[in-house]
Coordinates of C-alpha atoms and ligand atoms in Angstrom, one line a residue:
X1 CA 189.8 251.3 91.3
X2 CA 192.8 250.0 89.3
X3 CA 193.3 246.3 88.4
X4 CA 196.9 245.7 87.1
X5 CA 198.0 242.7 85.0
X6 CA 198.4 239.8 87.4
X7 CA 200.9 237.1 88.1
X8 CA 199.6 233.6 88.4
X9 CA 196.6 233.2 90.7
X10 CA 197.1 230.2 92.9
X11 CA 195.2 229.0 96.0
X12 CA 191.9 228.2 97.6
X13 CA 189.1 230.8 97.9
X14 CA 185.7 230.8 99.6
X15 CA 183.4 232.9 97.4
X16 CA 180.6 235.1 98.9
X17 CA 177.2 233.5 99.6
X18 CA 174.6 233.1 96.9
X19 CA 172.6 236.3 96.3
X20 CA 169.6 234.7 94.7
X21 CA 169.3 232.1 97.5
X22 CA 169.9 234.7 100.2
X23 CA 167.0 236.9 98.9
X24 CA 164.7 233.8 98.8
X25 CA 165.8 232.6 102.2
X26 CA 164.8 235.9 103.8
X27 CA 161.5 236.2 102.0
X28 CA 160.4 232.6 102.6
X29 CA 161.5 232.8 106.2
X30 CA 159.4 235.9 106.6
X31 CA 156.4 234.0 105.2
X32 CA 157.1 231.0 107.6
X33 CA 155.3 230.3 110.8
X34 CA 158.3 229.0 112.8
X35 CA 161.8 230.7 113.2
X36 CA 164.3 230.0 110.4
X37 CA 168.0 229.9 111.0
X38 CA 170.0 231.1 107.9
X39 CA 173.7 230.3 107.9
X40 CA 175.9 232.2 105.5
X41 CA 173.4 234.9 104.4
X42 CA 175.1 237.2 101.9
X43 CA 176.2 240.5 103.4
X44 CA 175.7 243.0 100.5
X45 CA 173.6 246.0 99.8
X46 CA 170.9 244.1 97.8
X47 CA 170.4 241.5 100.5
X48 CA 170.5 244.0 103.3
X49 CA 167.5 245.7 101.5
X50 CA 165.7 242.4 101.7
X51 CA 166.2 242.1 105.4
X52 CA 165.0 245.7 105.9
X53 CA 162.0 245.0 103.8
X54 CA 160.9 241.8 105.7
X55 CA 161.5 243.6 109.0
X56 CA 159.2 246.5 107.8
X57 CA 156.5 243.8 107.1
X58 CA 156.7 242.5 110.6
X59 CA 159.3 239.8 110.6
X60 CA 162.0 239.9 113.3
X61 CA 165.5 239.6 112.1
X62 CA 168.1 238.6 114.7
X63 CA 171.8 238.7 113.9
X64 CA 173.6 235.9 115.8
X65 CA 177.2 234.6 115.7
X66 CA 176.3 231.6 113.6
X67 CA 174.1 233.6 111.2
X68 CA 170.6 235.0 111.1
X69 CA 167.4 234.0 112.8
X70 CA 164.2 235.3 111.1
X71 CA 161.0 235.0 113.0
X72 CA 158.4 235.3 110.3
X73 CA 154.8 236.7 110.1
X74 CA 153.1 233.6 108.7
X75 CA 151.7 233.4 105.2
X76 CA 148.8 235.8 105.5
X77 CA 149.9 238.2 108.2
X78 CA 152.4 240.7 106.6
X79 CA 151.9 244.1 108.2
X80 CA 151.3 247.1 105.9
X81 CA 154.2 249.4 106.7
X82 CA 153.6 253.2 107.2
X83 CA 156.3 254.0 104.6
X84 CA 157.2 252.7 101.1
X85 CA 159.4 249.6 101.1
X86 CA 162.8 250.6 99.7
X87 CA 164.2 247.8 97.5
X88 CA 167.4 249.9 96.8
X89 CA 169.0 248.4 93.7
X90 CA 167.6 244.8 94.2
X91 CA 165.6 243.6 91.2
X92 CA 165.1 240.2 92.7
X93 CA 163.5 241.7 95.9
X94 CA 161.3 244.0 93.8
X95 CA 160.0 241.1 91.7
X96 CA 159.6 238.4 94.3
X97 CA 158.2 240.2 97.3
X98 CA 154.9 241.3 95.5
X99 CA 154.1 237.5 95.1
X100 CA 153.7 237.4 98.9
X101 CA 152.1 240.9 99.2
X102 CA 149.5 240.2 96.6
X103 CA 147.5 238.0 98.9
X104 CA 147.6 240.2 102.0
X105 CA 143.9 240.9 101.6
X106 CA 142.8 244.5 102.3
X107 CA 146.4 245.8 102.7
X108 CA 148.4 248.0 100.3
X109 CA 152.2 248.1 99.9
X110 CA 154.3 250.7 98.0
X111 CA 157.7 249.6 96.6
X112 CA 160.4 252.0 95.3
X113 CA 164.1 252.0 94.8
X114 CA 167.1 253.8 93.3
X115 CA 167.4 255.5 89.9
X116 CA 168.4 252.3 88.2
X117 CA 165.5 250.2 89.7
X118 CA 163.1 252.9 88.5
X119 CA 164.1 252.1 84.9
X120 CA 163.4 248.3 85.3
X121 CA 160.0 247.0 84.2
X122 CA 157.5 245.5 86.7
X123 CA 154.6 245.0 84.2
X124 CA 156.0 241.4 83.8
X125 CA 154.9 240.6 87.4
X126 CA 151.8 243.0 87.5
X127 CA 150.2 241.2 84.6
X128 CA 150.0 237.7 86.2
X129 CA 149.3 239.0 89.7
X130 CA 146.4 241.1 88.3
X131 CA 145.1 238.0 86.5
X132 CA 145.1 236.3 89.9
X133 CA 143.0 239.1 91.5
X134 CA 145.5 241.6 93.0
X135 CA 145.7 245.2 91.7
X136 CA 149.0 246.9 90.9
X137 CA 149.4 250.6 90.3
X138 CA 152.7 251.4 88.6
X139 CA 154.4 254.5 87.4
X140 CA 153.5 254.9 83.6
X141 CA 151.8 251.5 84.0
X142 CA 155.1 249.6 84.2
X143 CA 157.9 251.1 86.4
X144 CA 158.6 251.7 90.1
X145 CA 157.4 253.2 92.3
X146 CA 154.4 250.9 92.3
X147 CA 151.7 249.8 94.8
X148 CA 150.5 246.2 95.4
X149 CA 146.9 246.0 96.6
X150 CA 146.5 242.6 98.3
X151 CA 143.4 240.6 97.5
X152 CA 142.0 237.1 97.6
X153 CA 143.7 235.3 94.8
X154 CA 142.6 232.6 92.4
X155 CA 144.9 230.1 90.6
X156 CA 146.1 230.6 87.1
X157 CA 147.9 228.7 84.4
X158 CA 150.6 231.1 83.2
X159 CA 153.0 230.8 80.3
X160 CA 156.0 233.0 80.9
X161 CA 156.4 235.4 77.9
X162 CA 160.1 235.7 78.9
X163 CA 162.3 233.1 80.6
X164 CA 162.6 234.9 83.9
X165 CA 163.2 233.2 87.3
X166 CA 162.1 236.3 89.0
X167 CA 158.7 236.4 87.4
X168 CA 158.3 232.6 87.8
X169 CA 159.1 232.9 91.5
X170 CA 156.7 235.8 92.0
X171 CA 153.8 233.8 90.5
X172 CA 154.7 230.7 92.4
X173 CA 154.8 232.6 95.7
X174 CA 151.3 234.1 95.0
X175 CA 150.1 230.6 93.9
X176 CA 150.8 229.2 97.4
X177 CA 147.3 230.3 98.6
X178 CA 145.4 229.3 95.5
X179 CA 143.9 225.9 94.7
X180 CA 146.5 225.4 92.0
X181 CA 148.7 227.7 90.0
X182 CA 150.9 226.5 87.2
X183 CA 153.8 228.4 85.6
X184 CA 155.2 227.2 82.2
X185 CA 158.6 228.4 81.1
X186 CA 159.8 228.3 77.5
X187 CA 163.3 227.2 78.6
X188 CA 164.5 226.4 82.2
X189 CA 165.6 229.1 84.5
X190 CA 167.1 229.0 88.0
X191 CA 164.8 227.0 90.3
X192 CA 165.9 228.1 93.8
X193 CA 162.3 229.2 94.7
X194 CA 160.8 225.8 93.8
X195 CA 163.5 224.0 95.8
X196 CA 163.1 226.2 98.9
X197 CA 159.3 226.0 98.8
X198 CA 159.6 222.2 98.5
X199 CA 162.0 222.1 101.5
X200 CA 159.4 224.3 103.4
X201 CA 156.7 221.7 102.8
X202 CA 154.7 223.4 100.0
X203 CA 153.3 220.9 97.4
X204 CA 155.4 221.7 94.4
X205 CA 155.3 219.5 91.3
X206 CA 157.4 220.0 88.2
X207 CA 156.9 218.2 84.9
X208 CA 158.9 218.6 81.6
X209 CA 162.4 218.2 80.4
X210 CA 165.4 220.2 79.6
X211 CA 163.4 222.1 76.9
X212 CA 161.1 223.7 79.5
X213 CA 159.1 222.9 82.7
X214 CA 155.6 223.4 84.0
X215 CA 155.6 223.9 87.8
X216 CA 152.5 223.7 89.9
X217 CA 151.9 224.9 93.5
X218 CA 148.9 225.5 95.7
X219 CA 146.9 224.9 98.9
X220 CA 149.7 225.6 101.4
X221 CA 148.6 226.4 105.0
X222 CA 152.0 227.2 106.4
X223 CA 155.7 227.1 105.5
X224 CA 158.4 225.7 107.8
X225 CA 162.0 225.7 106.9
X226 CA 164.1 225.1 110.1
X227 CA 167.6 225.9 108.8
X228 CA 169.1 227.0 105.5
X229 CA 172.8 226.9 104.6
X230 CA 173.4 229.3 101.8
X231 CA 176.0 227.9 99.3
X232 CA 178.8 230.0 97.6
X233 CA 177.4 232.0 94.7
X234 CA 178.3 230.5 91.3
X235 CA 177.8 234.0 89.7
X236 CA 180.5 235.4 92.0
X237 CA 182.7 232.4 91.6
X238 CA 182.4 233.0 87.8
X239 CA 184.6 236.1 88.1
X240 CA 187.5 234.2 89.7
X241 CA 186.9 231.2 87.4
X242 CA 187.3 233.5 84.4
X243 CA 190.5 235.0 86.0
X244 CA 191.9 231.6 86.6
X245 CA 191.2 230.6 83.0
X246 CA 192.7 233.7 81.6
X247 CA 195.8 234.6 83.8
X248 CA 198.9 232.6 82.8
X249 CA 199.9 229.7 85.1
X250 CA 196.9 230.1 87.4
X251 CA 195.4 227.2 89.4
X252 CA 192.5 228.0 91.8
X253 CA 190.1 226.0 93.9
X254 CA 186.8 227.7 94.8
X255 CA 185.3 226.1 97.8
X256 CA 181.6 225.0 98.4
X257 CA 180.1 226.7 95.4
X258 CA 176.4 226.1 94.5
X259 CA 176.3 223.8 91.4
X260 CA 172.5 223.6 90.9
X261 CA 172.4 222.7 87.2
X262 CA 170.1 225.7 86.6
X263 CA 173.0 228.0 87.5
X264 CA 175.8 226.0 85.9
X265 CA 175.4 227.3 82.3
X266 CA 178.6 229.3 82.5
X267 CA 180.6 226.2 83.5
X268 CA 179.2 224.2 80.5
X269 CA 180.0 227.1 78.1
X270 CA 183.6 227.1 79.5
X271 CA 183.8 223.3 79.0
X272 CA 182.9 223.8 75.3
X273 CA 185.6 226.6 75.0
X274 CA 188.1 224.0 76.1
X275 CA 188.8 225.5 79.5
X276 CA 190.0 223.3 82.3
X277 CA 187.4 223.6 85.0
X278 CA 186.8 220.5 87.1
X279 CA 183.7 220.1 89.3
X280 CA 181.1 217.5 90.3
X281 CA 178.1 219.2 88.6
X282 CA 174.5 218.3 89.2
X283 CA 172.9 216.4 86.2
X284 CA 170.7 218.6 84.1
X285 CA 167.0 218.1 84.9
X286 CA 167.5 217.2 88.6
X287 CA 165.1 218.6 91.1
X288 CA 164.6 218.3 94.8
X289 CA 164.7 220.3 98.1
X290 CA 168.5 220.3 98.2
X291 CA 171.0 222.9 96.8
X292 CA 174.1 220.9 95.7
X293 CA 177.6 222.3 96.4
X294 CA 181.0 221.3 95.1
X295 CA 184.6 222.6 94.9
X296 CA 185.6 224.0 91.5
X297 CA 189.1 223.5 90.3
X298 CA 190.3 225.8 87.6
X299 CA 193.5 226.0 85.5
X300 CA 194.8 228.4 82.9
X301 CA 194.6 227.0 79.4
X302 CA 194.1 228.2 75.8
X303 CA 190.4 228.5 74.9
X304 CA 188.3 228.4 71.7
X305 CA 185.3 230.4 70.6
X306 CA 181.7 229.2 71.1
X307 CA 178.1 230.1 70.3
X308 CA 175.6 230.6 73.1
X309 CA 172.0 230.1 71.9
X310 CA 168.7 231.3 73.5
X311 CA 168.0 228.1 75.4
X312 CA 171.2 228.4 77.3
X313 CA 170.8 232.1 78.2
X314 CA 168.8 231.8 81.4
X315 CA 171.2 229.3 82.8
X316 CA 174.1 231.7 82.4
X317 CA 172.3 235.1 82.3
X318 CA 174.5 237.0 84.8
X319 CA 177.7 235.4 83.5
X320 CA 177.2 236.5 79.8
X321 CA 179.4 239.6 80.2
X322 CA 182.2 237.2 81.2
X323 CA 181.6 235.2 78.0
X324 CA 182.3 238.4 76.1
X325 CA 185.6 238.8 78.0
X326 CA 186.6 235.2 77.4
X327 CA 185.7 235.6 73.7
X328 CA 188.5 238.3 73.5
X329 CA 191.1 235.6 74.3
X330 CA 189.5 232.7 72.5
X331 CA 190.4 231.5 69.0
X332 CA 187.6 232.5 66.6
X333 CA 184.3 234.4 66.9
X334 CA 182.3 234.0 70.1
X335 CA 178.6 234.7 69.6
X336 CA 175.8 235.2 72.2
X337 CA 172.2 235.3 70.8
X338 CA 168.7 235.3 72.3
X339 CA 169.8 237.4 75.2
X340 CA 167.7 240.6 74.8
X341 CA 166.9 240.3 78.5
X342 CA 170.5 241.7 79.2
X343 CA 169.1 245.1 78.1
X344 CA 166.9 245.3 81.2
X345 CA 169.4 244.4 83.9
X346 CA 171.1 246.9 86.3
X347 CA 172.4 248.5 83.1
X348 CA 171.7 247.7 79.4
X349 CA 174.3 245.0 79.6
X350 CA 174.6 244.6 75.8
X351 CA 175.5 248.3 75.4
X352 CA 177.7 248.6 78.5
X353 CA 179.6 245.3 77.9
X354 CA 180.2 246.1 74.2
X355 CA 181.3 249.8 74.9
X356 CA 183.3 248.8 77.9
X357 CA 185.3 246.0 76.3
X358 CA 185.7 247.9 73.0
X359 CA 187.3 250.7 75.1
X360 CA 189.8 248.2 76.4
X361 CA 190.8 247.2 72.8
X362 CA 188.3 244.3 72.1
X363 CA 186.9 243.6 68.7
X364 CA 183.2 243.3 69.7
X365 CA 179.9 244.2 68.0
X366 CA 176.5 244.5 69.5
X367 CA 173.5 242.5 68.2
X368 CA 169.9 243.4 69.1
X369 CA 169.9 240.3 71.4
X370 CA 173.5 239.7 72.1
X371 CA 177.0 240.3 70.8
X372 CA 179.8 238.9 68.6
X373 CA 183.4 239.0 69.8
X374 CA 186.4 238.3 67.5
X375 CA 189.2 236.7 69.6
X376 CA 192.6 238.4 69.3
X377 CA 194.2 236.5 72.1
X378 CA 194.9 239.7 74.1
X379 CA 193.3 242.8 75.6
X380 CA 195.1 246.1 75.8
X381 CA 193.4 247.6 78.9
X382 CA 192.4 251.2 79.7
X383 CA 189.4 252.6 81.5
X384 CA 185.9 250.9 81.9
X385 CA 182.8 252.7 83.0
X386 CA 180.7 250.3 85.2
X387 CA 177.6 252.6 84.9
X388 CA 176.7 251.7 88.6
X389 CA 176.4 248.0 87.6
X390 CA 178.2 245.6 89.9
X391 CA 178.7 242.9 87.3
X392 CA 180.3 245.4 85.0
X393 CA 182.6 246.6 87.7
X394 CA 183.8 243.0 88.3
X395 CA 184.1 242.4 84.6
X396 CA 186.5 245.4 84.5
X397 CA 188.4 243.9 87.4
X398 CA 189.0 240.5 85.8
X399 CA 189.8 242.2 82.4
X400 CA 192.5 244.2 84.2
X401 CA 194.1 241.1 85.7
X402 CA 194.3 239.5 82.2
X403 CA 195.1 242.7 80.3
X404 CA 198.5 244.1 79.0
X405 CA 198.2 247.5 80.6
X406 CA 195.7 247.1 83.4
X407 CA 192.2 248.5 83.8
X408 CA 190.8 251.4 85.8
X409 CA 187.2 250.8 86.7
X410 CA 185.1 254.0 87.1
X411 CA 181.4 254.6 87.7
X412 CA 181.1 252.2 90.6
X413 CA 179.6 254.6 93.1
X414 CA 176.1 253.3 92.9
X415 CA 177.0 249.7 92.3
X416 CA 176.1 247.0 94.8
X417 CA 179.4 245.2 94.6
X418 CA 177.9 242.0 95.9
X419 CA 181.4 240.5 95.7
X420 CA 182.8 243.1 98.2
X421 CA 186.0 241.1 99.0
X422 CA 187.0 240.6 95.3
X423 CA 190.2 242.6 95.5
X424 CA 191.2 241.0 98.8
X425 CA 190.4 237.5 97.4
X426 CA 192.5 238.2 94.3
X427 CA 195.3 239.5 96.6
X428 CA 195.1 236.2 98.5
X429 CA 195.7 234.1 95.5
X430 CA 198.3 236.1 93.6
X431 CA 201.4 233.8 93.7
Ligands
S3P501 C1 167.6 236.3 89.4 C2 167.1 236.0 88.1 C3 167.7 236.6 86.9 C4 169.1 237.2 87.2 C5 169.1 238.0 88.5 C6 168.7 237.1 89.7 C7 166.9 235.6 90.5 O1 166.8 237.7 86.5 O2 169.5 238.0 86.2 O3 170.4 238.5 88.7 O4 167.4 235.6 91.6 O5 165.8 235.1 90.3 P1 165.6 237.4 85.5 O6 164.7 236.4 86.2 O7 164.9 238.7 85.3 O8 166.2 236.8 84.3

């Protein structure tokens, strides 16, 4: 696909529904005892894999005009399917679902996925689940395909070795049937699981401050959710926000985007870079059953370089490729550190971002745990290989809009472009 240099982007856009919340909504609904209505469930390959997985486990998924209705199995009654569960390309599905499967006593569940998922580690969830009493057999001890053997679980107090919302969520889901399970995180990460479990009536307690939290769950008989409205995805909004900041004379309003503070790291980074992005953000440290939403108003303006340190990384993890792109146009050196986790995403996102942007004319160097970009105020353009990674494909698209010669994005065949209407949305706002 080609993305040519763009004229001003002007207008209002509704971005696709939040992918993280959609996965969680389907999984928690499948664990619930009463039907759950989900409005605005994301329609993308990853989230379709989650619907197929919960259906295989015995939940009934009904597609209605106003959204989905999922009739769950109840906490302890997932059915062992006759065939492996195919997670496709969805890392969040692969890492969250075992939290539920781990306490289906006496049943075993095999999970597998595409070539990219087979390179992504699962030992990070196997280790805490085994400490709780489940058994996990994984390829080479740490990769899919892997089998979760359900068991009676006991509570643990677990310090996350890496700040990962997926691992935290997996342990908290497993902890629902223990007396008490506590997860400590070195720095805060997205908390959609905690909010949704709290909305579903689970006893969730969180203590700590912006430097890290300890979250405890336990003793839950059943979950009941009623209805969920999935907000717009801040990580999808980020691509249009970056385009609005970079393309001359742009002014965009993105409607009803999730502004949970644990997802708003990119907006705070942009603020420091001097970008004009107005939104009523949630205050850092807030917690509750609600997912806040707001309109985001973006204008094109000159930007300055910034440094992103480790504690900010989980709050902007999926947007860091865009920070690299913005760095090309900012005055000074933009640095991202403490982000080694980028190397185990859908692609090695340090290598693919650095190679991809360098191929378009950027002055960018890789670090073991991040990158340094020297802003030149421009980007020539050319060809970018997405390596089957949807966020790389969209990075190339935005780069094309802001470039001098346009960008051709290749290597998208295997990508879950979870922002399927991106080209259409851009077309709708080109003035
Ligand atoms: C996600 C958490 C992040 C993020 C991923 C979605 C989630 O992964 O990169 O796209 O929904 O919990 P990690 O928890 O591995 O950092």
